[in-house]
Coordinates of N, CA and C in Angstrom, one line a residue:
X918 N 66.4 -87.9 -45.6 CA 66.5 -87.7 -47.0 C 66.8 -89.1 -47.6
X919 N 66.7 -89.4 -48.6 CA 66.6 -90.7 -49.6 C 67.5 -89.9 -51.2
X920 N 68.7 -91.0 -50.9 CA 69.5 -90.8 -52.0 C 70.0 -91.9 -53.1
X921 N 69.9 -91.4 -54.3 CA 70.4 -92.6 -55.6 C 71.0 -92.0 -56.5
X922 N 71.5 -92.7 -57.3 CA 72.5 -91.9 -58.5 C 71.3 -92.8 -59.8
X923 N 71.3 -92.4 -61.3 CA 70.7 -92.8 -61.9 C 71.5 -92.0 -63.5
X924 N 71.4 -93.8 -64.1 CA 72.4 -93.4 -65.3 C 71.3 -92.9 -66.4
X925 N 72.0 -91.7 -67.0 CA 71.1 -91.1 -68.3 C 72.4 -91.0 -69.5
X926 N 71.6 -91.3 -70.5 CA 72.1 -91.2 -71.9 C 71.9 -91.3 -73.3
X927 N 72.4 -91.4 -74.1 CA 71.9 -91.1 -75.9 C 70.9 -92.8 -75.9
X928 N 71.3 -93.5 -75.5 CA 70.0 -94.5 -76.0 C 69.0 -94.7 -75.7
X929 N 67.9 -94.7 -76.3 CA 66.6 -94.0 -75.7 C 65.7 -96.0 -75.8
X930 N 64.5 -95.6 -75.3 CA 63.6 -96.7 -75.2 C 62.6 -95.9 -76.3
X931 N 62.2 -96.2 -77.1 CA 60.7 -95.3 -77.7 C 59.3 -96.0 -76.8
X932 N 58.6 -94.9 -76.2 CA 57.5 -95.1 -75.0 C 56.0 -95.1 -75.9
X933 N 54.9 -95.5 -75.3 CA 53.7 -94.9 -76.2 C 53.9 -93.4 -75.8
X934 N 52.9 -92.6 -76.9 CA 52.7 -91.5 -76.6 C 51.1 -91.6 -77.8
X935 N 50.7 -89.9 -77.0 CA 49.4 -89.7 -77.9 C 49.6 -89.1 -79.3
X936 N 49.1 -90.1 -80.5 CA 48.4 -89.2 -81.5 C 47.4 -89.2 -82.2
X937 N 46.7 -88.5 -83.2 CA 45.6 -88.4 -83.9 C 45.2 -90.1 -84.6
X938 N 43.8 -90.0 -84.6 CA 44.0 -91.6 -85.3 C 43.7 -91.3 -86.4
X939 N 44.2 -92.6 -87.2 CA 44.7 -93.1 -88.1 C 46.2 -93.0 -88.6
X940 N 46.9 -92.2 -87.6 CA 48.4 -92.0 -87.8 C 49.4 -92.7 -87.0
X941 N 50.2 -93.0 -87.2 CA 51.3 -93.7 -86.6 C 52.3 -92.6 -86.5
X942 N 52.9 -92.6 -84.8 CA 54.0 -91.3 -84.8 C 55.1 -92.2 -85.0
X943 N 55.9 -91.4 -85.5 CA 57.3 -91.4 -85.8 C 58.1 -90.8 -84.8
X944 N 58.8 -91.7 -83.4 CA 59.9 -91.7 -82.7 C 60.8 -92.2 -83.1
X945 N 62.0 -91.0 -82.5 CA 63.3 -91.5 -83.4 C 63.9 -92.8 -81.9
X946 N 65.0 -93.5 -81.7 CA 65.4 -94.2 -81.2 C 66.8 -94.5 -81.8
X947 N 67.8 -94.8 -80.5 CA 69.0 -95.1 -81.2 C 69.6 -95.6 -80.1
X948 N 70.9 -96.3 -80.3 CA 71.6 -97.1 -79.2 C 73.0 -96.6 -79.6
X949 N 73.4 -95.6 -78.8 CA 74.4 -95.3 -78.8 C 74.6 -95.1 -77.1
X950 N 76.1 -95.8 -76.6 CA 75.9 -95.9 -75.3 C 76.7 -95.2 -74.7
X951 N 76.6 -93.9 -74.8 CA 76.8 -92.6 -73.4 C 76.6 -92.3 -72.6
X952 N 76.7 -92.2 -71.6 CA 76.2 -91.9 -70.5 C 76.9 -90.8 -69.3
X953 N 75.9 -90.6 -69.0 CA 76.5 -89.5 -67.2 C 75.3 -89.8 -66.3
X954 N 75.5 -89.5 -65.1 CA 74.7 -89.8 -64.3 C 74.5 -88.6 -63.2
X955 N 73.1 -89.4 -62.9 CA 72.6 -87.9 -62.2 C 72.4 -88.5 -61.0
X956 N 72.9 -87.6 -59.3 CA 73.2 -87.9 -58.0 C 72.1 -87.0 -57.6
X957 N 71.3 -88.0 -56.7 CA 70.1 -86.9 -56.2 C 69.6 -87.4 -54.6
X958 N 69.1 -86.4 -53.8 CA 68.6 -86.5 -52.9 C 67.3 -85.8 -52.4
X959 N 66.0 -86.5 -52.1 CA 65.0 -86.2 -51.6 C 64.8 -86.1 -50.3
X960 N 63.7 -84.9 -49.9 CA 63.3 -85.2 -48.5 C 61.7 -85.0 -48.8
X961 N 61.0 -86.4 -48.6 CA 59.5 -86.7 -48.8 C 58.8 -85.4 -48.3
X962 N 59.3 -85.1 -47.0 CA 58.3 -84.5 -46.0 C 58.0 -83.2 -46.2
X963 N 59.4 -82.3 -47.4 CA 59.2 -80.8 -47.9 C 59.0 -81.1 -49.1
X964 N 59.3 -82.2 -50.1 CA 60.0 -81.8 -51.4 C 61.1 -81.4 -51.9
X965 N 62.1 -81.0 -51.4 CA 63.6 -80.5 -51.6 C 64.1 -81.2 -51.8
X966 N 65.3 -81.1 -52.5 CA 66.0 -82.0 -53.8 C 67.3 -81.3 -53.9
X967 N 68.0 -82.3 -53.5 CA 69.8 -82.0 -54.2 C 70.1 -82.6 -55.1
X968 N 71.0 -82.1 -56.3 CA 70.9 -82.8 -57.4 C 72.3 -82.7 -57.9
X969 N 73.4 -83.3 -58.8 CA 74.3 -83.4 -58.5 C 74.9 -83.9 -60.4
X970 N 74.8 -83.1 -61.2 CA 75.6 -84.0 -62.4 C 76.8 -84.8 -62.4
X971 N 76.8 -86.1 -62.8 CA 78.6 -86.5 -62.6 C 79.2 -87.1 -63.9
X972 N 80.1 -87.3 -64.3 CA 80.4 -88.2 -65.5 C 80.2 -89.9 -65.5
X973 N 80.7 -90.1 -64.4 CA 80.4 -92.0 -63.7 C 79.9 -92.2 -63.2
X974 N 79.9 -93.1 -62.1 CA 79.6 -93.6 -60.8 C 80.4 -94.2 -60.1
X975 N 81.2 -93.5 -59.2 CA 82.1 -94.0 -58.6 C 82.5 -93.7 -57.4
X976 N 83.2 -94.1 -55.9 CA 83.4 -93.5 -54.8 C 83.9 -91.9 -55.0
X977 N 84.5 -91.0 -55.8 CA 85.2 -89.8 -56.0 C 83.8 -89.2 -56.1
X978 N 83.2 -89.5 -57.2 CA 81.4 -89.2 -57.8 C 80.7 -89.0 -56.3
X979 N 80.5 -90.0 -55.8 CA 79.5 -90.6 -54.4 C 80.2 -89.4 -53.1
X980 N 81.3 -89.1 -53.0 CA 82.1 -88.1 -52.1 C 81.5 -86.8 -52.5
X981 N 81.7 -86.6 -53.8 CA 81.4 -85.2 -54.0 C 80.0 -85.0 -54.1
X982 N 79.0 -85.5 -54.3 CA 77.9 -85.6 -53.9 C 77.8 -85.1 -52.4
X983 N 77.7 -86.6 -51.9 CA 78.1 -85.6 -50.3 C 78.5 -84.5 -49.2
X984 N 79.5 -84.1 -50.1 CA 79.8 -82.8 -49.4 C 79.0 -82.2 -49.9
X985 N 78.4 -82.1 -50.9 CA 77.5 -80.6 -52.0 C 75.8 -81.2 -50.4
X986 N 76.1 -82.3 -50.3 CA 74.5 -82.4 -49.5 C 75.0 -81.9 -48.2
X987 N 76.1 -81.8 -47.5 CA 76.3 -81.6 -46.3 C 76.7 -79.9 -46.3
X988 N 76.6 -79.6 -47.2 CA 77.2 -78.1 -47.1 C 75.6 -77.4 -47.7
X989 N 75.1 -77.7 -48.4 CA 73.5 -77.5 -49.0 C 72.6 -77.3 -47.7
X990 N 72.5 -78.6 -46.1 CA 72.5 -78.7 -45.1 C 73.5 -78.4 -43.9
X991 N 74.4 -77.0 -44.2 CA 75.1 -77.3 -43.2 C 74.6 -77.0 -42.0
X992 N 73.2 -76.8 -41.3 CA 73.2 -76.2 -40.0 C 72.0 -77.2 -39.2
X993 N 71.7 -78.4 -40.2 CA 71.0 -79.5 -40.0 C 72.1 -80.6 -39.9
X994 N 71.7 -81.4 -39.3 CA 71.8 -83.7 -39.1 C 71.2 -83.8 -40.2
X995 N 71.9 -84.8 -41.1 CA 70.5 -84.8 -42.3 C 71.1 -87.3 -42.5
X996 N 70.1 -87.6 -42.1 CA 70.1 -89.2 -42.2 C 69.7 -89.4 -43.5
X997 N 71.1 -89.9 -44.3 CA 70.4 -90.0 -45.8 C 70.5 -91.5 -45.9
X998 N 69.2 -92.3 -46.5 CA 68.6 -93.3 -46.8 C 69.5 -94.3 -47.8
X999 N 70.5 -94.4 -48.3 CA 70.8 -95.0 -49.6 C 70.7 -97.0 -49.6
X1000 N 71.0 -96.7 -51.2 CA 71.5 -98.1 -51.1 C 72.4 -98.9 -50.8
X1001 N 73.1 -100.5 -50.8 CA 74.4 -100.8 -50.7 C 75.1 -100.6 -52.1
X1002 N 75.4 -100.1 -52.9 CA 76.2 -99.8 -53.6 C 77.5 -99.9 -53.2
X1003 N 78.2 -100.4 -53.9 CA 80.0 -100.7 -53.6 C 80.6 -99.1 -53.4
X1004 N 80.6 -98.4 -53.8 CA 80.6 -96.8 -53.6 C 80.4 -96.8 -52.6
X1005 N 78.6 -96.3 -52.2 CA 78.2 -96.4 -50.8 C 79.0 -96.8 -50.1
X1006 N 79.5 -97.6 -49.6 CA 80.1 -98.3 -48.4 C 81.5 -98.5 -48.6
X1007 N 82.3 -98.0 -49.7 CA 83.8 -98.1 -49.7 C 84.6 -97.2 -48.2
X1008 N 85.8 -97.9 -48.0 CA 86.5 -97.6 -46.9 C 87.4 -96.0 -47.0
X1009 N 87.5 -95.9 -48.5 CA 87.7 -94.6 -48.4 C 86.7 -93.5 -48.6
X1010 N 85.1 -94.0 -48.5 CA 84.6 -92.8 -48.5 C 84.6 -92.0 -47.0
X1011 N 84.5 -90.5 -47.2 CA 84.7 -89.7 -46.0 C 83.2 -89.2 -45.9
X1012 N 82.6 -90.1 -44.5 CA 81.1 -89.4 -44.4 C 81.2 -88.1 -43.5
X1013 N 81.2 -86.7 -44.3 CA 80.6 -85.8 -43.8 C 80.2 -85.4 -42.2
X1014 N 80.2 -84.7 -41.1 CA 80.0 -84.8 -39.7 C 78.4 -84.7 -39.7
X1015 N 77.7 -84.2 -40.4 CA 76.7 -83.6 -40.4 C 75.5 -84.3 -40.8
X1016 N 76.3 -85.7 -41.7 CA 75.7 -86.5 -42.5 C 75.7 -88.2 -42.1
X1017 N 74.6 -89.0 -41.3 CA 74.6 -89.6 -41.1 C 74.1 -90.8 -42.1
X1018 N 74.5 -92.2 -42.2 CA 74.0 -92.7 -43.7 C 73.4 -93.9 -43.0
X1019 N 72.2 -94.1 -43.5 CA 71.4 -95.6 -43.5 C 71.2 -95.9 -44.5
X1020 N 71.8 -97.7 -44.8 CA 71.5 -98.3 -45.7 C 70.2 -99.6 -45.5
X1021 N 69.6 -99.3 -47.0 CA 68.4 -100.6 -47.5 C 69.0 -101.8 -47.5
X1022 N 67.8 -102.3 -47.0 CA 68.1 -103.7 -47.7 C 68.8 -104.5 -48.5
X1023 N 69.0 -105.2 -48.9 CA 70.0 -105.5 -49.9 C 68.4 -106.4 -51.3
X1024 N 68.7 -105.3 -52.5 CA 67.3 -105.6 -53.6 C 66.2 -105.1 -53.3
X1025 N 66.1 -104.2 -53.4 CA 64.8 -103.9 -52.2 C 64.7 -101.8 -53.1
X1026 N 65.0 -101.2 -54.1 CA 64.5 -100.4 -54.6 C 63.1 -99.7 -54.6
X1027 N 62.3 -100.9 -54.2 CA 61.1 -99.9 -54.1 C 61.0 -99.3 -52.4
X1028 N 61.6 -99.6 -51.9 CA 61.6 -98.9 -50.6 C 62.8 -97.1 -50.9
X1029 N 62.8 -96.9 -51.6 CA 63.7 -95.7 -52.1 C 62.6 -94.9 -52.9
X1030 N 62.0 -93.5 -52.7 CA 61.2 -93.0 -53.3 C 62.0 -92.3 -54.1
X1031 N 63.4 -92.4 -53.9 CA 64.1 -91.7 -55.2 C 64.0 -92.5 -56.7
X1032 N 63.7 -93.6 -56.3 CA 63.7 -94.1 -57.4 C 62.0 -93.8 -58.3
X1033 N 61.0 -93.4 -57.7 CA 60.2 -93.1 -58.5 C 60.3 -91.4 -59.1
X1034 N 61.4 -90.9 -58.7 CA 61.3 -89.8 -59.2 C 62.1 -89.7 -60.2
X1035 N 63.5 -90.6 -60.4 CA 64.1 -91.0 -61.7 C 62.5 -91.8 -63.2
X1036 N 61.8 -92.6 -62.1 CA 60.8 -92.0 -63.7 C 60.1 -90.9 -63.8
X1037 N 59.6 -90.3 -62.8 CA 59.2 -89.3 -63.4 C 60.1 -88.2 -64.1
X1038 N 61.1 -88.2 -64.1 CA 62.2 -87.3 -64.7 C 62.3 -88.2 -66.6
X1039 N 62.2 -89.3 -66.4 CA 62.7 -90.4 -67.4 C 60.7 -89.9 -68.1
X1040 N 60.2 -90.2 -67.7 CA 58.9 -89.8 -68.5 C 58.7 -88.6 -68.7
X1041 N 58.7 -87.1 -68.0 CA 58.5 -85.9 -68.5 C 59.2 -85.1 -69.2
X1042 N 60.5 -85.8 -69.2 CA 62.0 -84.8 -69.6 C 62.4 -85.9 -70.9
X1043 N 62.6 -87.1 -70.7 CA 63.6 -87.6 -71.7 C 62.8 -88.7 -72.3
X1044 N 61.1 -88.1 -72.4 CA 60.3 -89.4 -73.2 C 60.7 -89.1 -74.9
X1045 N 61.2 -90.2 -75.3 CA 61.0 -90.2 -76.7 C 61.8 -89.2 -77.4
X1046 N 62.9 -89.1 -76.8 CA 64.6 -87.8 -77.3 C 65.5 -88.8 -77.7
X1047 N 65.9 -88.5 -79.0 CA 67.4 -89.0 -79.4 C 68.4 -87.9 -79.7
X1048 N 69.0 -88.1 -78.3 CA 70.1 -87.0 -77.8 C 71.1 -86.9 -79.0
X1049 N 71.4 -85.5 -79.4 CA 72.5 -86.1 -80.5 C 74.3 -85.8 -79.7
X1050 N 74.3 -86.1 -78.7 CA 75.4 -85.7 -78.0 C 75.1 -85.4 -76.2
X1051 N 76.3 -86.0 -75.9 CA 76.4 -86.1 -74.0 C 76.0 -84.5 -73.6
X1052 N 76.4 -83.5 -74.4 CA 75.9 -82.5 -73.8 C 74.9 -82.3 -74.1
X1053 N 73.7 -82.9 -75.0 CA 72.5 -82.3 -74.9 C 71.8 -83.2 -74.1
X1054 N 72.4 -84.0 -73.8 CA 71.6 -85.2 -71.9 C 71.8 -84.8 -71.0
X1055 N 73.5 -83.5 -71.0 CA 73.0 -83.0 -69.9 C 72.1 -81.5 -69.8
X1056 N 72.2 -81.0 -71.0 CA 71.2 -79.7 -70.8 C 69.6 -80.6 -70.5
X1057 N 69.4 -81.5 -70.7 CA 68.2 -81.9 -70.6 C 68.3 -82.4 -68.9
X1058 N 69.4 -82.7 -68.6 CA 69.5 -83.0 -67.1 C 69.1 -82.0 -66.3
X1059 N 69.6 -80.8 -66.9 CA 69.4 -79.6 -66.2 C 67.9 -79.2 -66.0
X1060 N 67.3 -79.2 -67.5 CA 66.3 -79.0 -67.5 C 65.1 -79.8 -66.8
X1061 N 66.0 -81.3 -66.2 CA 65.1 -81.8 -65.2 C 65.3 -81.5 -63.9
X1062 N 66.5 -80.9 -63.8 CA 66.5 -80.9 -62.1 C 65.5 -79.4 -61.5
X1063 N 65.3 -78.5 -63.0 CA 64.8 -77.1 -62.6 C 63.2 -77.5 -62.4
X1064 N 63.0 -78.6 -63.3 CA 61.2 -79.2 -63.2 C 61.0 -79.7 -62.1
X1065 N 61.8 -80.5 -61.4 CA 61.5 -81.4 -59.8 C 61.9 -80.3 -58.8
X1066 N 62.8 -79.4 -59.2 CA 62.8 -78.2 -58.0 C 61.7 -76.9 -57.7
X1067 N 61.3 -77.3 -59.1 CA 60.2 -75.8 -59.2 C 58.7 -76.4 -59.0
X1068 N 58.9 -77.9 -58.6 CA 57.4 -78.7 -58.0 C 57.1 -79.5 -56.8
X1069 N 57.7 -78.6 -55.7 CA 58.2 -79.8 -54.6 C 56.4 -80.0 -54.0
X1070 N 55.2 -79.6 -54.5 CA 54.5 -80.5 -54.2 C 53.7 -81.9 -54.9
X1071 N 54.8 -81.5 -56.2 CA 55.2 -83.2 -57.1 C 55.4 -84.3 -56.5
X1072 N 56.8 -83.6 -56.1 CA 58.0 -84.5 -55.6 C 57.5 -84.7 -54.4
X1073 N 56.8 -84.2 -53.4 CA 55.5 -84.6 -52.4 C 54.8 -85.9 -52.4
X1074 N 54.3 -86.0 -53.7 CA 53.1 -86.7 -54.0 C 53.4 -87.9 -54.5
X1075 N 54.9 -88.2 -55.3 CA 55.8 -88.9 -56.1 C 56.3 -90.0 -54.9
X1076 N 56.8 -89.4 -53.4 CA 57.4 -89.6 -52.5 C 57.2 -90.0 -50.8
X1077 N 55.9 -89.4 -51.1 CA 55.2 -89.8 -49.9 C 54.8 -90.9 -49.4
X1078 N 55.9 -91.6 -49.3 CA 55.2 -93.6 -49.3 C 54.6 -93.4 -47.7
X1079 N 54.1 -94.2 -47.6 CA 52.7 -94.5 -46.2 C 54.0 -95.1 -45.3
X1080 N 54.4 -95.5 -45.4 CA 55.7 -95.4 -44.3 C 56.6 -94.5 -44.0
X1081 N 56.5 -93.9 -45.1 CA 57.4 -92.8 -44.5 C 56.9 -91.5 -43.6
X1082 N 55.7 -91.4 -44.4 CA 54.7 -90.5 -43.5 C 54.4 -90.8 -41.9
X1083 N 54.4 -92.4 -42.0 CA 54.0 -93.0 -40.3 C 55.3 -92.3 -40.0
X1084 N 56.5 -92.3 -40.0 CA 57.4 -92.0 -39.0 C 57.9 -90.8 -39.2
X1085 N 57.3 -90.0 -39.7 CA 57.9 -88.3 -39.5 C 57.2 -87.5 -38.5

């Protein structure tokens, strides 16, 4: 499995989108800087997805993630992929028995297919939203983790890098 945390919140990007011509759409946009973050884990080879809301990003954050993936897998080994993140690799984190961790490269993102699934969450769920409040980023969180769980041959298609396929 391949795991990343990924910050969501009230300030938006305004993206293209389609409309009728001769009209110019009207996207709202704002910089207000809230955030929560979303802890997720992929497995290329089914589509299945653990997903994890948190308020930060922090070793406490990165723990409790973990146990929710080791207990989600308790009767599997499950080698999850991440990054070095100072989290990742703190001395008080407690790795799970069940939970083995390999880390990337150091800069090296595109080798993480979790990270293309943070855009596709970032384009289908939160294109062109000005959240009026942290809880409606996370009902919208929600509503993204029910869209990537209810399409694991998306998250298939999103994730399937040609290397990872060679070694399964």
């Amino acid at each position: 499995m391949f795991a990343d945390e990924a910050r969501f919140g009230r300030m938006n990007r305004p993206r293209p989108c389609w409309a009728s011509g001769g009209t110019r759409p009207a996207v709202a946009s704002q910089l207000i800087r809230e955030y929560i973050y979303l802890y997720g884990a992929v497995s290329p080879k089914d589509g299945t997805c653990v997903y994890l809301i948190m308020p930060t990003s922090n070793t406490a954050c990165f723990q409790a993630f973990l146990d929710l993936v080791a207990r989600t897998f308790a009767r599997q080994d499950v080698l999850l992929v991440i990054d070095g993140a100072p989290n990742h690799r703190c001395s008080a984190l407690v790795v799970p028995d069940n939970i083995a961790l390999l880390f990337l490269p150091p800069y090296s993102p595109e080798l993480n297919p979790k990270e293309n699934l943070w855009d596709e969450i970032r384009e289908k769920i939160f294109k062109n939203y000005a959240l009026k409040s942290i809880d409606a980023v996370r009902r919208k969180l929600e509503q993204a983790i029910l869209y990537i769980e209810h399409n694991p041959e998306t998250v298939q298609s999103i994730t399937s890098f040609p290397y990872i396929v060679k070694s399964l």
